[in-house]
């Protein structure tokens, strides 16, 4: 998949995103602290969020943000797991302002539109900890791995769909940069 440069939050951040990513703000209202992009064919999505800094150690911040995502998705207890966490080396990052960055692989069983049918979604998450701005930036790649036949999302995906990959997501994480620190009120 080819990636292209994108300005986020009015040009305050920049990132490389898949060239076919659809900006969801063109279709519906998105909270000011989020940028949301969707694959044009699959149910994949990428969400970039500027969040309040979790003033705890990094492991606890990871658990807090993952738990918040599960709560936002109305995921029941036991239907969300963190499978892997790895620190991203500073030398791999374009963002120089963060204290630490992490890749997190999780999984949630999610219902769309309050349906009874649950879909299994692999959640690839990048967490950027920026204490000097009391900010955490969360980048989430939602990648459905099992769509329930009763779900409204259950539909054939053409072979030509060219789904986004983990490699694409890792390039997104390493390309994310802060262009204008004024977004943090400094």
Coordinates of C-alpha atoms in Angstrom, one line a residue:
X1 CA 0.0 0.0 0.0
X2 CA 1.4 3.4 -0.8
X3 CA 1.3 6.0 1.9
X4 CA 0.9 9.8 1.5
X5 CA 1.6 12.7 3.8
X6 CA -1.4 14.1 5.7
X7 CA -1.7 17.1 7.9
X8 CA -3.7 16.5 11.1
X9 CA -5.4 18.9 13.6
X10 CA -5.1 21.8 11.2
X11 CA -1.5 21.1 10.4
X12 CA -0.3 20.8 14.0
X13 CA 0.7 17.2 13.4
X14 CA 1.7 15.3 10.3
X15 CA 1.7 11.6 9.4
X16 CA 1.9 9.2 6.5
X17 CA -1.4 7.4 5.9
X18 CA -2.5 4.9 3.3
X19 CA -3.3 6.8 0.1
X20 CA -6.9 5.3 0.0
X21 CA -7.8 6.4 3.6
X22 CA -11.1 8.2 3.7
X23 CA -11.3 11.1 6.1
X24 CA -14.5 10.4 8.2
X25 CA -14.9 14.1 9.1
X26 CA -16.1 14.6 5.5
X27 CA -19.0 12.3 6.4
X28 CA -19.8 13.1 10.0
X29 CA -18.8 15.2 13.0
X30 CA -15.7 14.0 14.8
X31 CA -14.6 15.2 18.2
X32 CA -11.9 18.0 18.1
X33 CA -9.3 15.7 19.7
X34 CA -9.7 13.0 17.1
X35 CA -8.8 12.4 13.4
X36 CA -10.6 9.3 12.0
X37 CA -9.9 7.5 8.7
X38 CA -11.5 4.5 7.2
X39 CA -10.6 2.0 4.5
X40 CA -12.9 2.4 1.5
X41 CA -13.8 -1.3 1.3
X42 CA -12.9 -3.2 4.5
X43 CA -14.1 -2.3 8.0
X44 CA -10.6 -1.2 9.0
X45 CA -10.1 2.3 10.6
X46 CA -7.3 4.4 12.0
X47 CA -8.0 6.9 14.8
X48 CA -5.5 9.5 16.0
X49 CA -6.4 11.0 19.4
X50 CA -4.9 13.7 21.6
X51 CA -5.7 12.7 25.1
X52 CA -5.0 13.9 28.7
X53 CA -1.7 12.5 30.0
X54 CA -2.2 9.5 32.3
X55 CA 0.0 10.5 35.2
X56 CA 1.1 7.0 36.1
X57 CA 3.9 4.7 35.0
X58 CA 3.8 3.7 31.3
X59 CA 2.5 0.2 31.9
X60 CA -0.5 1.6 33.9
X61 CA -1.0 4.2 31.2
X62 CA -1.2 1.5 28.6
X63 CA -3.8 -0.5 30.6
X64 CA -5.8 2.7 31.3
X65 CA -6.0 3.7 27.6
X66 CA -6.8 0.2 26.5
X67 CA -9.5 -0.1 29.2
X68 CA -10.9 3.3 28.1
X69 CA -11.1 2.1 24.5
X70 CA -12.9 -1.0 25.6
X71 CA -15.4 1.1 27.6
X72 CA -15.9 3.5 24.6
X73 CA -16.6 0.4 22.5
X74 CA -19.1 -1.0 25.1
X75 CA -17.0 -4.1 25.4
X76 CA -17.9 -6.4 28.2
X77 CA -15.4 -7.4 30.9
X78 CA -13.4 -10.4 29.6
X79 CA -14.0 -9.4 25.9
X80 CA -10.8 -7.3 25.8
X81 CA -7.2 -8.5 26.1
X82 CA -3.8 -7.0 25.7
X83 CA -1.7 -9.6 23.9
X84 CA 1.6 -7.8 23.4
X85 CA 3.4 -4.5 24.3
X86 CA 6.7 -3.3 23.0
X87 CA 8.6 -0.1 23.3
X88 CA 9.3 1.6 20.1
X89 CA 13.0 2.8 19.9
X90 CA 13.4 6.6 19.9
X91 CA 15.6 6.2 16.9
X92 CA 12.7 4.9 14.9
X93 CA 10.4 7.9 15.6
X94 CA 10.0 11.1 13.8
X95 CA 8.3 12.6 16.9
X96 CA 11.1 13.9 19.1
X97 CA 9.0 15.4 21.9
X98 CA 7.7 12.1 23.3
X99 CA 9.2 10.5 26.4
X100 CA 8.4 7.0 25.3
X101 CA 6.3 5.4 22.6
X102 CA 4.8 1.9 22.6
X103 CA 3.2 -0.5 20.2
X104 CA 0.3 -2.5 21.8
X105 CA -1.5 -5.4 20.3
X106 CA -4.9 -6.0 21.8
X107 CA -8.2 -7.7 20.9
X108 CA -11.7 -6.8 21.6
X109 CA -15.1 -8.4 20.8
X110 CA -17.1 -5.5 19.6
X111 CA -20.8 -5.1 18.6
X112 CA -21.6 -2.5 16.0
X113 CA -24.6 -0.3 16.4
X114 CA -25.7 -2.1 19.6
X115 CA -26.2 -5.4 17.7
X116 CA -26.1 -8.7 19.5
X117 CA -23.5 -10.1 17.1
X118 CA -19.9 -9.4 18.2
X119 CA -17.0 -9.0 15.8
X120 CA -13.4 -9.8 16.9
X121 CA -11.2 -6.8 16.2
X122 CA -7.4 -6.8 16.4
X123 CA -6.4 -3.4 17.9
X124 CA -3.0 -2.2 16.9
X125 CA -2.2 0.8 19.1
X126 CA 0.6 3.3 19.3
X127 CA 0.9 5.3 22.5
X128 CA 3.1 8.4 22.6
X129 CA 3.7 9.7 26.1
X130 CA 4.5 13.5 26.1
X131 CA 4.8 14.6 29.7
X132 CA 6.0 18.1 28.9
X133 CA 2.6 18.8 27.3
X134 CA 0.7 16.6 29.7
X135 CA -0.5 14.7 26.7
X136 CA -0.8 11.2 25.5
X137 CA -1.3 10.6 21.7
X138 CA -3.1 7.4 20.9
X139 CA -3.1 6.0 17.4
X140 CA -5.4 3.0 16.9
X141 CA -5.6 0.7 13.9
X142 CA -8.9 -1.3 14.2
X143 CA -8.5 -4.5 12.1
X144 CA -11.5 -6.8 12.2
X145 CA -10.2 -10.4 12.2
X146 CA -13.5 -12.2 12.5
X147 CA -16.9 -10.8 11.4
X148 CA -19.9 -12.5 12.9
X149 CA -22.3 -13.7 10.1
X150 CA -25.2 -11.9 12.0
X151 CA -23.3 -8.5 12.0
X152 CA -24.2 -5.6 9.7
X153 CA -20.5 -5.6 8.8
X154 CA -20.7 -9.1 7.3
X155 CA -20.2 -8.8 3.6
X156 CA -17.9 -10.2 1.0
X157 CA -14.7 -8.3 0.7
X158 CA -13.4 -8.2 -2.9
X159 CA -9.9 -9.7 -3.5
X160 CA -8.9 -6.3 -4.9
X161 CA -9.7 -4.6 -1.5
X162 CA -6.0 -4.3 -0.6
X163 CA -6.4 -4.2 3.2
X164 CA -4.1 -2.2 5.3
X165 CA -1.3 -4.2 7.0
X166 CA 0.7 -4.1 10.2
X167 CA 3.6 -2.8 8.2
X168 CA 1.5 0.1 7.0
X169 CA 0.6 0.8 10.7
X170 CA 4.2 0.7 11.8
X171 CA 5.0 3.3 9.1
X172 CA 2.2 5.5 10.4
X173 CA 3.6 5.3 14.0
X174 CA 7.2 6.1 12.9
X175 CA 6.1 9.0 10.6
X176 CA 3.9 10.8 13.2
X177 CA 5.4 14.2 14.0
X178 CA 4.4 17.3 15.9
X179 CA 4.7 20.3 13.5
X180 CA 3.2 23.0 15.8
X181 CA 3.6 22.6 19.5
X182 CA 1.0 25.4 20.0
X183 CA -1.7 22.8 19.7
X184 CA -0.9 21.8 23.3
X185 CA -1.4 25.4 24.6
X186 CA 2.3 26.0 25.2

